[in-house]
């Protein structure tokens, strides 16, 4: 973490990703800027992010490779995200700190089967294009977890604009 807000929450994080253990082959560098901006102030007190902006560069100080903004619209009593909007952008103006050229938007809704252990029961991910047009929806069922809270079995149904099934994936981690 490279910066904190007045409440001690992480305001900025820097992540450098490498392709190898020796750190000789750089993949990318990310800056993650968090804000805790709910009107009540309760999220800031609990360390729950309101907005996260993730800027991905080819290297520190390098060319922008991608940008996204995650807006959190609600949390459960246990601090689990219930509704998120993830927007992917093509440009970022460092001077005005604004994102531009929307690529797509995902809305992620989650329902927890065991909230105090943060285990999701079902989630729905809806993808929209830059103009707001519906692209697809994924309905994900998390069927089982191991003792450490890792999802073992999942079913994913992907649907098109007409509601018809595009494909179904069943995963099992043995």
Short mmCIF file of C-alpha atoms in Angstrom, two decimals:
data_model
loop_
_atom_site.label_atom_id
_atom_site.label_comp_id
_atom_site.label_asym_id
_atom_site.label_seq_id
_atom_site.Cartn_x
_atom_site.Cartn_y
_atom_site.Cartn_z
CA UNK A 1 0.00 0.00 0.00
CA UNK A 2 1.39 3.38 -0.92
CA UNK A 3 -1.24 5.75 0.55
CA UNK A 4 -3.90 5.72 3.27
CA UNK A 5 -6.90 7.93 3.98
CA UNK A 6 -7.55 9.68 7.31
CA UNK A 7 -9.35 6.56 8.62
CA UNK A 8 -6.39 4.30 7.87
CA UNK A 9 -7.97 2.67 4.80
CA UNK A 10 -5.81 1.84 1.78
CA UNK A 11 -6.26 4.76 -0.62
CA UNK A 12 -3.66 3.61 -3.17
CA UNK A 13 -1.98 0.32 -3.94
CA UNK A 14 0.77 -0.45 -6.43
CA UNK A 15 1.07 -3.95 -7.90
CA UNK A 16 3.92 -5.13 -10.13
CA UNK A 17 3.34 -8.44 -11.90
CA UNK A 18 6.15 -10.63 -13.28
CA UNK A 19 6.16 -13.72 -15.49
CA UNK A 20 8.95 -15.44 -13.56
CA UNK A 21 10.26 -16.03 -10.04
CA UNK A 22 13.43 -14.05 -10.76
CA UNK A 23 11.38 -10.95 -11.62
CA UNK A 24 13.22 -10.53 -14.91
CA UNK A 25 10.15 -10.51 -17.16
CA UNK A 26 7.68 -7.73 -16.27
CA UNK A 27 4.05 -8.36 -17.28
CA UNK A 28 2.48 -5.12 -16.06
CA UNK A 29 2.22 -2.52 -13.32
CA UNK A 30 -1.08 -1.50 -11.71
CA UNK A 31 -2.19 1.43 -9.61
CA UNK A 32 -5.36 0.85 -7.59
CA UNK A 33 -7.04 3.94 -6.17
CA UNK A 34 -9.77 3.32 -3.59
CA UNK A 35 -12.36 5.76 -2.32
CA UNK A 36 -14.75 5.25 0.58
CA UNK A 37 -17.50 7.58 -0.53
CA UNK A 38 -20.88 6.37 0.70
CA UNK A 39 -23.07 9.26 1.94
CA UNK A 40 -23.48 7.92 5.48
CA UNK A 41 -19.75 7.49 6.14
CA UNK A 42 -20.39 3.98 7.50
CA UNK A 43 -18.42 2.28 4.73
CA UNK A 44 -15.33 4.38 5.48
CA UNK A 45 -15.56 3.44 9.15
CA UNK A 46 -15.71 -0.26 8.21
CA UNK A 47 -13.07 -0.05 5.44
CA UNK A 48 -15.58 -0.88 2.68
CA UNK A 49 -14.59 0.56 -0.70
CA UNK A 50 -17.09 2.73 -2.58
CA UNK A 51 -15.10 2.98 -5.81
CA UNK A 52 -11.88 1.32 -6.97
CA UNK A 53 -10.09 2.63 -10.06
CA UNK A 54 -7.52 0.22 -11.51
CA UNK A 55 -4.99 1.60 -14.00
CA UNK A 56 -2.81 -0.97 -15.77
CA UNK A 57 0.44 0.15 -17.39
CA UNK A 58 3.09 -1.65 -19.42
CA UNK A 59 5.54 -0.67 -16.63
CA UNK A 60 5.75 1.93 -13.85
CA UNK A 61 5.64 5.28 -15.62
CA UNK A 62 4.87 3.46 -18.89
CA UNK A 63 2.06 3.45 -21.40
CA UNK A 64 -1.52 2.84 -20.26
CA UNK A 65 -2.59 -0.70 -21.18
CA UNK A 66 -6.08 -0.62 -19.67
CA UNK A 67 -8.31 0.94 -17.06
CA UNK A 68 -11.36 -0.10 -15.11
CA UNK A 69 -13.58 1.34 -12.43
CA UNK A 70 -15.45 -0.78 -9.87
CA UNK A 71 -18.43 0.84 -8.13
CA UNK A 72 -19.77 -0.96 -5.08
CA UNK A 73 -23.48 -0.27 -4.58
CA UNK A 74 -24.11 -2.37 -1.51
CA UNK A 75 -22.62 -4.57 1.17
CA UNK A 76 -24.13 -7.12 3.52
CA UNK A 77 -23.94 -6.77 7.30
CA UNK A 78 -20.85 -9.01 7.13
CA UNK A 79 -19.08 -6.74 4.62
CA UNK A 80 -19.64 -8.91 1.54
CA UNK A 81 -20.20 -7.06 -1.76
CA UNK A 82 -23.79 -7.55 -2.95
CA UNK A 83 -23.83 -5.39 -6.07
CA UNK A 84 -20.89 -4.15 -8.16
CA UNK A 85 -20.57 -2.42 -11.50
CA UNK A 86 -17.28 -2.95 -13.35
CA UNK A 87 -16.59 -0.56 -16.20
CA UNK A 88 -13.68 -1.10 -18.60
CA UNK A 89 -12.21 1.99 -20.29
CA UNK A 90 -9.75 2.58 -23.12
CA UNK A 91 -8.24 5.88 -21.94
CA UNK A 92 -7.29 7.77 -18.78
CA UNK A 93 -6.43 11.47 -18.50
CA UNK A 94 -3.92 11.78 -15.66
CA UNK A 95 -4.31 15.57 -15.56
CA UNK A 96 -8.05 15.52 -14.92
CA UNK A 97 -8.06 12.00 -13.45
CA UNK A 98 -10.93 10.96 -15.73
CA UNK A 99 -11.55 7.71 -17.57
CA UNK A 100 -12.74 7.79 -21.19
CA UNK A 101 -13.81 5.60 -24.10
CA UNK A 102 -16.02 3.07 -22.28
CA UNK A 103 -15.40 -0.44 -23.64
CA UNK A 104 -17.97 -2.43 -21.66
CA UNK A 105 -19.85 -2.64 -18.35
CA UNK A 106 -20.51 -5.65 -16.10
CA UNK A 107 -23.07 -5.72 -13.34
CA UNK A 108 -22.35 -8.37 -10.71
CA UNK A 109 -25.05 -9.39 -8.23
CA UNK A 110 -24.15 -11.85 -5.48
CA UNK A 111 -26.22 -13.83 -2.97
CA UNK A 112 -24.42 -15.57 -0.12
CA UNK A 113 -25.25 -19.07 1.10
CA UNK A 114 -23.01 -18.76 4.17
CA UNK A 115 -22.44 -15.08 4.72
CA UNK A 116 -20.33 -15.16 7.84
CA UNK A 117 -17.75 -17.24 5.94
CA UNK A 118 -18.18 -15.15 2.74
CA UNK A 119 -19.38 -18.11 0.68
CA UNK A 120 -21.37 -17.09 -2.36
CA UNK A 121 -24.33 -19.30 -3.24
CA UNK A 122 -25.27 -17.66 -6.52
CA UNK A 123 -24.11 -14.75 -8.61
CA UNK A 124 -25.23 -13.18 -11.84
CA UNK A 125 -22.86 -11.32 -14.15
CA UNK A 126 -24.51 -9.25 -16.88
CA UNK A 127 -22.33 -7.79 -19.64
CA UNK A 128 -23.30 -4.68 -21.61
CA UNK A 129 -21.45 -3.05 -24.51
CA UNK A 130 -20.21 0.54 -24.67
CA UNK A 131 -23.59 1.76 -25.95
CA UNK A 132 -25.50 -0.05 -23.19
CA UNK A 133 -26.57 -2.97 -25.39
CA UNK A 134 -27.03 -6.32 -23.67
CA UNK A 135 -24.31 -8.83 -24.64
CA UNK A 136 -24.70 -11.81 -22.30
CA UNK A 137 -25.56 -12.96 -18.79
CA UNK A 138 -23.80 -15.60 -16.72
CA UNK A 139 -25.69 -17.31 -13.92
CA UNK A 140 -23.23 -18.95 -11.55
CA UNK A 141 -24.12 -21.46 -8.83
CA UNK A 142 -21.45 -22.27 -6.25
CA UNK A 143 -22.33 -25.78 -5.10
CA UNK A 144 -19.62 -26.70 -2.60
CA UNK A 145 -16.59 -25.33 -0.78
CA UNK A 146 -13.55 -26.86 0.89
CA UNK A 147 -12.62 -26.27 4.55
CA UNK A 148 -10.67 -23.11 3.59
CA UNK A 149 -13.55 -21.48 1.73
CA UNK A 150 -12.41 -22.22 -1.82
CA UNK A 151 -15.22 -23.01 -4.27
CA UNK A 152 -14.99 -26.64 -5.39
CA UNK A 153 -18.00 -27.15 -7.64
CA UNK A 154 -19.64 -24.54 -9.86
CA UNK A 155 -22.23 -24.48 -12.61
CA UNK A 156 -22.21 -21.57 -15.06
CA UNK A 157 -25.07 -20.97 -17.50
CA UNK A 158 -24.37 -18.34 -20.16
CA UNK A 159 -27.39 -16.74 -21.84
CA UNK A 160 -27.75 -14.52 -24.89
CA UNK A 161 -29.99 -11.54 -25.57
CA UNK A 162 -33.02 -13.75 -26.26
CA UNK A 163 -32.59 -15.56 -22.92
CA UNK A 164 -31.55 -18.77 -24.64
CA UNK A 165 -28.67 -20.85 -23.32
CA UNK A 166 -25.36 -20.23 -25.13
CA UNK A 167 -23.44 -22.78 -23.11
CA UNK A 168 -23.20 -24.50 -19.73
CA UNK A 169 -20.00 -25.15 -17.80
CA UNK A 170 -19.68 -27.47 -14.85
CA UNK A 171 -16.43 -27.30 -12.90
CA UNK A 172 -15.17 -29.55 -10.15
CA UNK A 173 -11.95 -29.10 -8.24
CA UNK A 174 -10.98 -32.44 -6.78
#
